[in-house]
Coordinates of C-alpha atoms and ligand atoms in Angstrom, one line a residue:
X199 CA -23.4 -11.7 8.7
X200 CA -26.9 -12.6 10.0
X201 CA -28.4 -10.4 7.3
X202 CA -26.3 -12.2 4.7
X203 CA -27.2 -15.6 6.0
X204 CA -30.9 -14.7 5.7
X205 CA -30.1 -14.4 1.9
X206 CA -31.7 -17.8 1.2
X207 CA -35.1 -16.6 2.6
X208 CA -37.6 -15.9 -0.1
X209 CA -39.0 -12.4 -0.3
X210 CA -42.5 -11.3 -1.5
X211 CA -40.9 -8.7 -3.7
X212 CA -38.7 -11.1 -5.8
X213 CA -35.3 -12.6 -5.6
X214 CA -32.8 -9.8 -6.3
X215 CA -32.7 -8.5 -2.7
X216 CA -31.9 -12.0 -1.4
X217 CA -29.3 -13.1 -3.9
X218 CA -25.8 -13.1 -2.5
X219 CA -24.2 -12.1 -5.8
X220 CA -25.3 -8.5 -5.6
X221 CA -24.1 -8.2 -2.0
X222 CA -20.8 -9.7 -3.1
X223 CA -20.5 -7.2 -5.9
X224 CA -20.9 -4.4 -3.4
X225 CA -18.1 -5.9 -1.4
X226 CA -15.9 -6.2 -4.5
X227 CA -16.5 -2.6 -5.4
X228 CA -15.8 -1.5 -1.8
X229 CA -12.6 -3.6 -1.5
X230 CA -11.4 -2.3 -4.9
X231 CA -12.1 1.4 -3.9
X232 CA -10.4 0.9 -0.6
X233 CA -7.3 -0.8 -2.0
X234 CA -6.9 1.8 -4.7
X235 CA -7.6 4.9 -2.5
X236 CA -5.7 3.9 0.7
X237 CA -2.2 4.6 -0.6
X238 CA -3.3 8.1 -1.6
X239 CA -4.6 9.0 1.8
X240 CA -2.1 10.7 4.1
X241 CA -2.4 12.1 7.6
X242 CA 0.5 14.4 8.7
X243 CA 2.4 13.0 5.7
X244 CA 2.0 9.4 6.8
X245 CA 0.2 6.5 5.2
X246 CA -2.2 3.9 6.6
X247 CA 0.1 1.1 5.6
X248 CA 3.4 1.5 3.8
X249 CA 6.5 -0.7 3.9
X250 CA 9.0 1.6 2.4
X251 CA 12.4 0.0 1.8
X252 CA 13.5 3.0 -0.1
X253 CA 13.5 5.3 2.9
X254 CA 13.6 2.4 5.5
X255 CA 10.3 3.4 7.0
X256 CA 7.1 1.6 8.0
X257 CA 3.8 3.5 8.1
X258 CA 1.1 2.0 10.2
X259 CA -2.3 3.5 11.0
X260 CA -0.9 6.9 9.8
X261 CA 2.1 6.7 12.2
X262 CA 5.6 6.5 10.8
X263 CA 8.1 4.1 12.3
X264 CA 11.8 3.7 11.5
X265 CA 12.8 0.2 10.3
X266 CA 14.8 0.0 13.6
X267 CA 11.5 0.3 15.5
X268 CA 10.1 -3.0 14.2
X269 CA 9.3 -4.2 17.7
X270 CA 5.6 -3.9 16.6
X271 CA 6.0 -6.5 13.8
X272 CA 5.5 -9.6 16.0
X273 CA 2.2 -8.1 17.3
X274 CA 1.1 -7.4 13.8
X275 CA 2.0 -11.0 12.6
X276 CA 0.2 -12.5 15.7
X277 CA -2.8 -10.4 14.9
X278 CA -2.7 -11.4 11.3
X279 CA -2.7 -15.1 12.1
X280 CA -5.2 -14.8 14.9
X281 CA -7.4 -12.8 12.5
X282 CA -7.2 -15.5 9.9
X283 CA -8.0 -18.3 12.4
X284 CA -10.9 -16.3 13.8
X285 CA -12.4 -15.4 10.4
X286 CA -12.0 -19.0 9.1
X287 CA -13.4 -20.7 12.1
X288 CA -16.4 -18.4 12.1
X289 CA -17.1 -17.9 8.4
X290 CA -15.0 -20.5 6.5
X291 CA -13.6 -19.2 3.3
X292 CA -15.5 -16.0 3.6
X293 CA -12.3 -14.1 2.5
X294 CA -12.1 -16.1 -0.7
X295 CA -15.7 -15.5 -1.8
X296 CA -16.1 -11.9 -0.6
X297 CA -12.8 -10.0 -0.7
X298 CA -9.9 -12.0 -2.3
X299 CA -8.4 -10.2 -5.3
X300 CA -8.2 -13.5 -7.1
X301 CA -12.0 -14.0 -6.9
X302 CA -12.6 -10.3 -7.8
X303 CA -10.3 -10.4 -10.8
X304 CA -11.9 -13.6 -12.1
X305 CA -15.4 -12.1 -11.8
X306 CA -14.1 -9.0 -13.7
X307 CA -12.4 -11.0 -16.4
X308 CA -14.8 -14.0 -16.8
X309 CA -18.2 -12.5 -16.0
X310 CA -17.8 -8.8 -16.8
X311 CA -15.3 -8.6 -19.7
X312 CA -15.8 -12.0 -21.4
X313 CA -19.5 -12.6 -20.8
X314 CA -21.3 -9.2 -20.4
X315 CA -19.0 -6.9 -22.4
X316 CA -17.7 -9.1 -25.3
X317 CA -20.3 -11.9 -25.3
X318 CA -17.5 -14.5 -25.6
X319 CA -19.3 -16.7 -23.0
X320 CA -23.0 -17.4 -23.1
X321 CA -24.0 -16.7 -19.5
X322 CA -22.6 -16.0 -16.1
X323 CA -25.0 -18.7 -14.9
X324 CA -22.8 -21.3 -16.7
X325 CA -19.2 -21.2 -15.7
X326 CA -18.5 -24.7 -17.1
X327 CA -19.3 -24.0 -20.7
X328 CA -16.4 -23.3 -23.2
X329 CA -16.1 -20.0 -25.0
X330 CA -18.3 -19.5 -28.0
X331 CA -16.5 -20.6 -31.3
X332 CA -15.2 -18.0 -33.7
X333 CA -14.4 -15.5 -30.9
X334 CA -10.6 -15.4 -31.2
X335 CA -10.5 -11.7 -32.0
X336 CA -12.7 -10.9 -29.0
X337 CA -10.5 -13.1 -26.8
X338 CA -7.5 -11.1 -27.7
X339 CA -9.4 -7.9 -26.9
X340 CA -10.4 -9.4 -23.6
X341 CA -6.8 -10.2 -22.7
X342 CA -5.7 -6.7 -23.8
X343 CA -8.4 -5.1 -21.5
X344 CA -7.4 -7.3 -18.7
X345 CA -3.7 -6.5 -19.3
X346 CA -4.4 -2.8 -18.8
X347 CA -6.2 -3.6 -15.5
X348 CA -3.4 -6.0 -14.5
X349 CA -0.8 -3.2 -14.8
X350 CA -3.1 -0.9 -12.7
X351 CA -3.4 -3.7 -10.1
X352 CA 0.4 -4.2 -10.2
X353 CA 1.0 -0.4 -9.7
X354 CA -1.6 -0.4 -6.9
X355 CA 0.2 -3.2 -5.1
X356 CA 3.5 -1.4 -5.5
X357 CA 2.0 1.8 -3.9
X358 CA 2.1 -0.1 -0.6
X359 CA 5.9 -0.2 -0.9
X360 CA 6.7 2.9 -3.0
X361 CA 4.0 5.6 -2.2
X362 CA 2.3 7.3 -5.1
X363 CA 4.1 10.6 -4.4
X364 CA 7.4 8.8 -5.1
X365 CA 6.1 6.3 -7.6
X366 CA 5.0 9.0 -10.2
X367 CA 8.2 10.9 -9.6
X368 CA 10.3 7.8 -10.3
X369 CA 8.2 7.1 -13.5
X370 CA 9.8 10.3 -15.0
X371 CA 13.2 8.5 -14.8
X372 CA 12.3 4.9 -15.8
X373 CA 16.0 4.0 -16.5
X374 CA 16.9 4.8 -12.9
X375 CA 14.0 2.8 -11.4
X376 CA 14.1 -0.4 -13.4
X377 CA 13.6 -2.6 -10.2
X378 CA 10.4 -0.8 -9.4
X379 CA 9.1 -1.1 -13.0
X380 CA 10.2 -4.7 -13.1
X381 CA 8.1 -5.5 -10.1
X382 CA 5.0 -3.7 -11.5
X383 CA 5.2 -5.4 -14.9
X384 CA 6.2 -8.7 -13.3
X385 CA 3.1 -8.6 -11.1
X386 CA 1.0 -7.6 -14.1
X387 CA 2.5 -10.5 -16.2
X388 CA 1.7 -13.0 -13.4
X389 CA -1.9 -11.6 -13.1
X390 CA -2.4 -12.0 -16.9
X391 CA -1.3 -15.6 -16.8
X392 CA -3.1 -16.3 -13.5
X393 CA -6.5 -14.8 -14.4
X394 CA -6.6 -15.9 -18.1
X395 CA -4.9 -19.3 -17.9
X396 CA -4.6 -20.6 -14.3
X397 CA -8.1 -19.4 -13.3
X398 CA -9.6 -21.2 -10.2
X399 CA -6.7 -23.7 -10.3
X400 CA -4.9 -21.0 -8.3
X401 CA -7.4 -21.3 -5.5
X402 CA -7.4 -25.1 -5.6
X403 CA -3.7 -25.9 -6.1
X404 CA -1.5 -22.8 -5.5
X405 CA -3.0 -20.7 -2.7
X406 CA -1.5 -21.7 0.7
X407 CA -4.6 -20.5 2.6
X408 CA -6.8 -23.0 0.6
X409 CA -4.5 -25.9 1.8
X410 CA -4.7 -25.0 5.5
X411 CA -8.2 -23.6 6.0
X412 CA -10.0 -26.9 6.3
X413 CA -8.2 -27.7 9.6
X414 CA -9.8 -24.6 11.1
X415 CA -13.4 -25.7 10.2
X416 CA -15.7 -27.2 12.8
X417 CA -19.4 -28.3 12.6
X418 CA -20.6 -24.7 13.2
X419 CA -18.4 -23.0 10.5
X420 CA -20.4 -21.1 8.0
X421 CA -20.1 -22.3 4.5
X422 CA -22.2 -23.3 1.4
X423 CA -24.2 -26.3 2.6
X424 CA -26.7 -28.4 0.7
X425 CA -29.6 -29.5 2.8
X426 CA -29.8 -33.3 2.2
X427 CA -32.8 -33.7 4.4
X428 CA -34.9 -31.6 2.0
X429 CA -33.1 -32.1 -1.3
X430 CA -32.3 -35.8 -1.0
X431 CA -29.0 -37.7 -0.9
X432 CA -27.2 -37.5 -4.3
X433 CA -23.8 -39.1 -3.5
X434 CA -23.0 -42.4 -1.8
X435 CA -21.6 -42.0 1.7
X436 CA -18.8 -43.9 3.4
X437 CA -20.8 -46.1 5.9
X438 CA -18.2 -45.6 8.7
X439 CA -17.2 -41.9 8.4
X440 CA -20.4 -40.7 6.8
X441 CA -18.2 -38.7 4.3
X442 CA -19.7 -38.4 0.7
X443 CA -17.8 -40.5 -1.9
X444 CA -17.2 -39.6 -5.5
X445 CA -19.9 -42.1 -6.8
X446 CA -23.3 -40.7 -7.4
X447 CA -26.1 -42.7 -5.8
X448 CA -28.7 -41.3 -8.2
X449 CA -28.1 -39.9 -11.7
X450 CA -31.4 -38.0 -12.3
X451 CA -34.6 -36.8 -10.7
X452 CA -36.4 -40.0 -11.5
X453 CA -33.8 -42.2 -9.7
X454 CA -33.8 -39.7 -6.8
X455 CA -37.6 -39.8 -6.4
X456 CA -37.5 -43.6 -6.6
X457 CA -35.3 -43.7 -3.5
X458 CA -36.7 -40.6 -1.7
X459 CA -40.2 -39.7 -2.9
X460 CA -40.1 -36.4 -0.9
X461 CA -36.7 -35.2 -2.2
X462 CA -37.1 -31.6 -3.4
X463 CA -33.9 -31.4 -5.6
X464 CA -35.1 -31.0 -9.2
X465 CA -31.7 -32.3 -10.4
X466 CA -31.5 -29.3 -12.7
X467 CA -27.8 -29.0 -11.9
X468 CA -27.9 -25.2 -12.1
X469 CA -25.8 -25.2 -8.9
X470 CA -23.1 -27.4 -10.6
X471 CA -23.0 -25.4 -13.9
X472 CA -22.6 -22.0 -12.1
X473 CA -19.8 -23.2 -9.8
X474 CA -16.5 -21.5 -10.8
X475 CA -14.4 -24.4 -9.3
X476 CA -16.5 -27.0 -11.1
X477 CA -17.7 -28.9 -8.0
X478 CA -21.1 -30.3 -7.0
X479 CA -21.9 -28.8 -3.6
X480 CA -24.5 -31.6 -3.1
X481 CA -21.5 -33.8 -2.3
X482 CA -20.8 -31.8 0.9
X483 CA -17.9 -29.7 2.1
X484 CA -15.0 -29.7 -0.4
X485 CA -11.5 -28.2 -0.4
X486 CA -12.3 -26.6 -3.8
X487 CA -15.2 -24.5 -2.5
X488 CA -14.3 -20.8 -2.4
X489 CA -17.6 -19.9 -0.6
X490 CA -18.7 -17.7 -3.5
X491 CA -22.4 -18.8 -3.0
X492 CA -23.1 -18.8 -6.7
X493 CA -24.7 -22.3 -6.2
X494 CA -26.9 -20.9 -3.4
X495 CA -28.1 -18.1 -5.7
X496 CA -28.7 -20.6 -8.6
X497 CA -30.8 -22.8 -6.3
X498 CA -32.7 -19.8 -4.9
X499 CA -33.8 -19.1 -8.4
X500 CA -34.8 -22.7 -9.2
X501 CA -36.5 -23.4 -6.0
X502 CA -38.0 -19.9 -5.9
X503 CA -39.9 -20.7 -9.1
X504 CA -41.5 -23.5 -7.1
X505 CA -42.2 -21.2 -4.1
X506 CA -39.6 -22.9 -1.9
X507 CA -36.5 -21.7 -0.3
X508 CA -33.0 -22.6 -1.6
X509 CA -31.7 -26.1 -0.9
X510 CA -28.2 -24.6 -0.6
X511 CA -27.7 -22.3 2.4
X512 CA -24.9 -20.2 3.7
X513 CA -25.0 -21.8 7.1
X514 CA -23.2 -24.3 9.3
X515 CA -23.5 -28.1 8.7
X516 CA -25.0 -28.6 12.2
X517 CA -27.4 -25.7 11.8
X518 CA -28.7 -27.0 8.5
X519 CA -29.2 -30.5 9.9
X520 CA -31.0 -29.2 12.9
X521 CA -32.9 -26.5 11.0
X522 CA -31.7 -23.6 13.2
X523 CA -29.4 -20.6 13.1
X524 CA -25.6 -21.2 13.4
X525 CA -23.9 -20.7 16.7
X526 CA -21.4 -17.8 16.5
X527 CA -20.5 -17.9 20.1
X528 CA -18.6 -21.0 20.8
X529 CA -15.3 -22.0 22.5
X530 CA -13.0 -21.6 19.5
X531 CA -14.5 -18.3 18.2
X532 CA -14.5 -16.8 21.7
X533 CA -10.9 -18.0 22.4
X534 CA -9.7 -16.5 19.1
X535 CA -11.7 -13.3 19.8
X536 CA -10.2 -12.9 23.3
X537 CA -6.6 -13.6 22.0
X538 CA -7.1 -11.1 19.1
X539 CA -8.4 -8.5 21.6
X540 CA -5.3 -9.0 23.8
X541 CA -2.9 -8.7 20.9
X542 CA -4.8 -5.5 19.7
X543 CA -4.5 -4.0 23.2
X544 CA -0.8 -4.9 23.4
X545 CA -0.2 -3.4 20.0
X546 CA -2.0 -0.2 21.1
X547 CA 0.0 0.0 24.3
X548 CA 3.2 -0.6 22.5
X549 CA 2.4 2.0 19.8
X550 CA 1.7 4.6 22.5
X551 CA 5.3 4.2 23.7
X552 CA 6.5 5.1 20.3
X553 CA 9.7 7.2 20.3
X554 CA 9.8 10.1 17.9
X555 CA 13.6 10.2 17.6
X556 CA 16.3 7.5 17.9
X557 CA 19.3 7.5 20.1
X558 CA 22.1 4.9 20.4
X559 CA 24.8 5.4 23.0
X560 CA 28.2 3.7 22.9
X561 CA 31.0 4.3 25.3
X562 CA 34.5 4.9 24.0
X563 CA 37.3 2.3 24.8
X564 CA 38.7 4.6 27.5
X565 CA 36.8 4.2 30.8
X566 CA 37.5 7.8 32.0
X567 CA 40.2 10.5 31.8
X568 CA 41.4 12.6 34.7
X569 CA 42.1 16.3 34.0
X570 CA 42.8 19.5 35.8
X571 CA 45.3 17.9 38.3
X572 CA 42.8 15.2 39.4
X573 CA 40.0 17.7 39.9
X574 CA 37.9 16.8 36.8
X575 CA 36.8 13.3 35.7
X576 CA 35.6 12.9 32.1
X577 CA 33.7 10.1 30.4
X578 CA 33.4 10.1 26.6
X579 CA 30.5 8.5 24.6
X580 CA 29.6 8.2 20.9
X581 CA 25.9 9.1 20.6
X582 CA 24.0 8.4 17.4
X583 CA 21.0 10.8 17.1
X584 CA 18.4 10.2 14.4
X585 CA 15.6 12.6 13.4
X586 CA 12.8 10.3 12.4
X587 CA 10.4 13.2 11.8
X588 CA 9.3 15.0 8.6
X589 CA 10.9 18.3 9.6
X590 CA 14.1 19.7 10.9
X591 CA 14.6 19.8 14.7
X592 CA 17.3 21.0 17.1
X593 CA 18.4 18.3 19.6
X594 CA 20.1 18.4 23.0
X595 CA 20.1 16.3 26.1
X596 CA 20.3 16.3 29.9
X597 CA 21.9 14.0 32.5
X598 CA 19.5 12.5 35.1
X599 CA 19.8 10.3 38.1
X600 CA 18.0 6.9 38.2
X601 CA 14.9 8.6 39.8
X602 CA 14.9 11.0 36.8
X603 CA 15.9 14.1 38.8
X604 CA 18.7 16.2 37.3
X605 CA 22.2 14.9 38.0
X606 CA 23.7 18.3 38.8
X607 CA 27.1 17.1 39.7
X608 CA 27.7 15.8 36.2
X609 CA 27.8 18.4 33.4
X610 CA 28.0 18.3 29.6
X611 CA 31.4 19.4 28.5
X612 CA 30.8 18.6 24.8
X613 CA 28.7 19.6 22.8
X614 CA 28.1 22.9 24.4
X615 CA 24.8 23.7 22.7
X616 CA 21.9 22.1 20.8
X617 CA 22.6 21.0 17.2
X618 CA 20.3 20.9 14.2
X619 CA 19.3 17.7 12.4
X620 CA 17.4 17.7 9.1
X621 CA 14.3 15.4 8.6
X622 CA 15.2 11.8 8.4
X623 CA 18.9 12.4 9.0
X624 CA 21.2 10.9 11.6
X625 CA 24.4 12.2 13.1
X626 CA 27.2 10.8 15.3
X627 CA 28.3 13.1 18.2
X628 CA 31.3 12.7 20.5
X629 CA 29.8 13.5 23.9
X630 CA 32.0 14.3 26.9
X631 CA 30.4 14.3 30.3
X632 CA 32.4 15.6 33.3
X633 CA 32.3 16.2 37.0
X634 CA 34.4 18.2 39.4
X635 CA 32.9 16.5 42.4
X636 CA 34.0 13.5 44.4
X637 CA 31.1 11.2 43.3
X638 CA 32.5 8.1 45.0
X639 CA 35.2 7.3 47.5
X640 CA 36.3 3.7 46.9
X641 CA 40.0 2.8 47.2
X642 CA 39.6 -0.8 46.0
X643 CA 38.0 -0.4 42.5
X644 CA 36.6 2.1 40.0
X645 CA 32.9 2.9 40.5
X646 CA 30.3 2.8 37.8
X647 CA 27.4 5.3 38.5
X648 CA 24.1 4.6 36.7
X649 CA 22.9 7.7 34.8
X650 CA 20.0 8.4 32.4
X651 CA 20.5 10.5 29.2
X652 CA 17.3 12.4 28.4
X653 CA 17.6 13.5 24.8
X654 CA 14.9 15.7 23.2
X655 CA 14.0 18.1 20.4
X656 CA 14.4 21.6 21.8
X657 CA 11.3 22.9 19.9
X658 CA 9.1 19.9 21.0
X659 CA 10.6 18.4 24.2
X660 CA 7.3 16.9 25.4
X661 CA 6.7 14.7 22.3
X662 CA 10.1 14.2 20.9
X663 CA 12.0 12.8 23.8
X664 CA 13.9 9.6 24.6
X665 CA 15.5 8.2 27.8
X666 CA 18.6 5.9 27.7
X667 CA 20.4 4.3 30.6
X668 CA 24.1 4.3 30.7
X669 CA 26.9 4.7 33.2
X670 CA 29.4 7.3 34.3
X671 CA 32.7 5.7 35.4
X672 CA 34.5 7.2 38.4
X673 CA 38.1 6.3 39.2
X674 CA 39.1 4.6 42.5
X675 CA 39.9 7.1 45.2
X676 CA 43.6 6.4 45.8
X677 CA 44.2 6.7 42.1
X678 CA 42.5 10.1 42.1
X679 CA 44.5 11.3 45.1
X680 CA 47.7 10.3 43.4
X681 CA 46.8 12.5 40.4
X682 CA 45.9 15.4 42.7
X683 CA 49.2 15.1 44.5
X684 CA 51.3 15.1 41.4
Ligands
SF4_225 S1 -29.8 -26.0 -8.1 FE1 -31.0 -26.7 -6.3 S2 -32.5 -28.0 -7.3 FE2 -31.0 -27.7 -8.9 S3 -29.7 -29.4 -8.7 FE3 -28.8 -27.8 -7.4 S4 -29.6 -28.3 -5.4 FE4 -30.9 -29.4 -6.8
SF4_226 S1 -19.8 -25.0 -4.4 FE1 -19.0 -23.8 -6.0 S2 -20.5 -22.2 -6.4 FE2 -21.0 -23.1 -4.4 S3 -19.9 -21.7 -3.0 FE3 -18.5 -23.4 -3.4 S4 -17.3 -22.6 -5.1 FE4 -19.1 -21.3 -5.0

């Protein structure tokens, strides 16, 4: 970030190296490549991020979770919100200017397709000017090109819910997958309307992040800031709050110099013309500013011709006023950073306790049965085993005491041997545990003995193993004696 903030500094070898736009373009390319490539990358058959409602699976950091294992979701949501708070407090709307798909798509459509490719617009330096007259045909071509890209973007979005390996298989049977296709074309239709008609109004009026971000700002938040002390005061300020009002104090360079003879702003308004949200940054922080820094680049060019640094910096308001570097380490950023680290560690610890199979145990309505003339006590359970892995395994289980040592007095009467379970499948098993020993001698009530079921895959018992607590019910002693004496 420090390197980027230095962007306003003039270099001996020209401006290009110090203009944010090129750095932003690299970010856009990187973000596009990452978002397109990520769904295709698999490790052990698992994706980096996949919310697959089709197979009821969640893939996170190349680990597959069953939907029933969504205990990690609260940590992810906490991290998401803390990450947004941390990023916004530190860098303002850095997401909007540098990575948001809306900004990237607008640059592709407005600057690349309409301006550079089809010459419908005069210059990327003037985002306020209307399209050139007599370009209706070209405008249709621009919308068609964007429509193709919008469908690709819609498909790419879908790949985080339906992975590419399934997506292209489903495409061969479009009639059977109308919902998926509906989503892809629905997203594409929205993107066509959004990027060609709604434009930056989406950032200003629709995007919820735009509405809430301002409350996370403080005096040290990095943003596009016009240096009034050098450039001169252009807008009237509220005498009490000091906030700039809509009325201009001066309307041209002459009026500005009359009030402030040392003011450096040339009043060229290159910063206003280039602004995609049509605001004048010389008025101060505004909700509409998406932090794209086009204005800073424009002023770098204008002031650079005069051998001076830009009047618009990517810096904090306080740092510009005091002509210093911004303070990154402050209470709010450190607090968010610490909270984020704690959530990350908690997520990591939780994910290391991930279970590679699922087991639910329910007891049957009958507490116990007594067989063999009172010599054998049986307990029945319904156990639901689920293979959450990508390959077939054989499963079985053991009975343990609370200290996890084998409970030798209780044995498995049913099922007698391990059973196979295909990848992703679940099976209900009636399990009967039995004992021939006198586990308790209580003549006033039945006794419940805590036990642990250790279930595992026979071929990988170290990794694929789960422990579940349950009870073994043993009848009262006098009742048992009565059965034995029958
Ligand atoms: S580009 Fe710079 S010099 Fe020109 S109007 Fe904006 S702030 Fe003033
Ligand atoms: S004022 Fe306009 S050009 Fe400058 S950073 Fe904000 S949105 Fe971009």
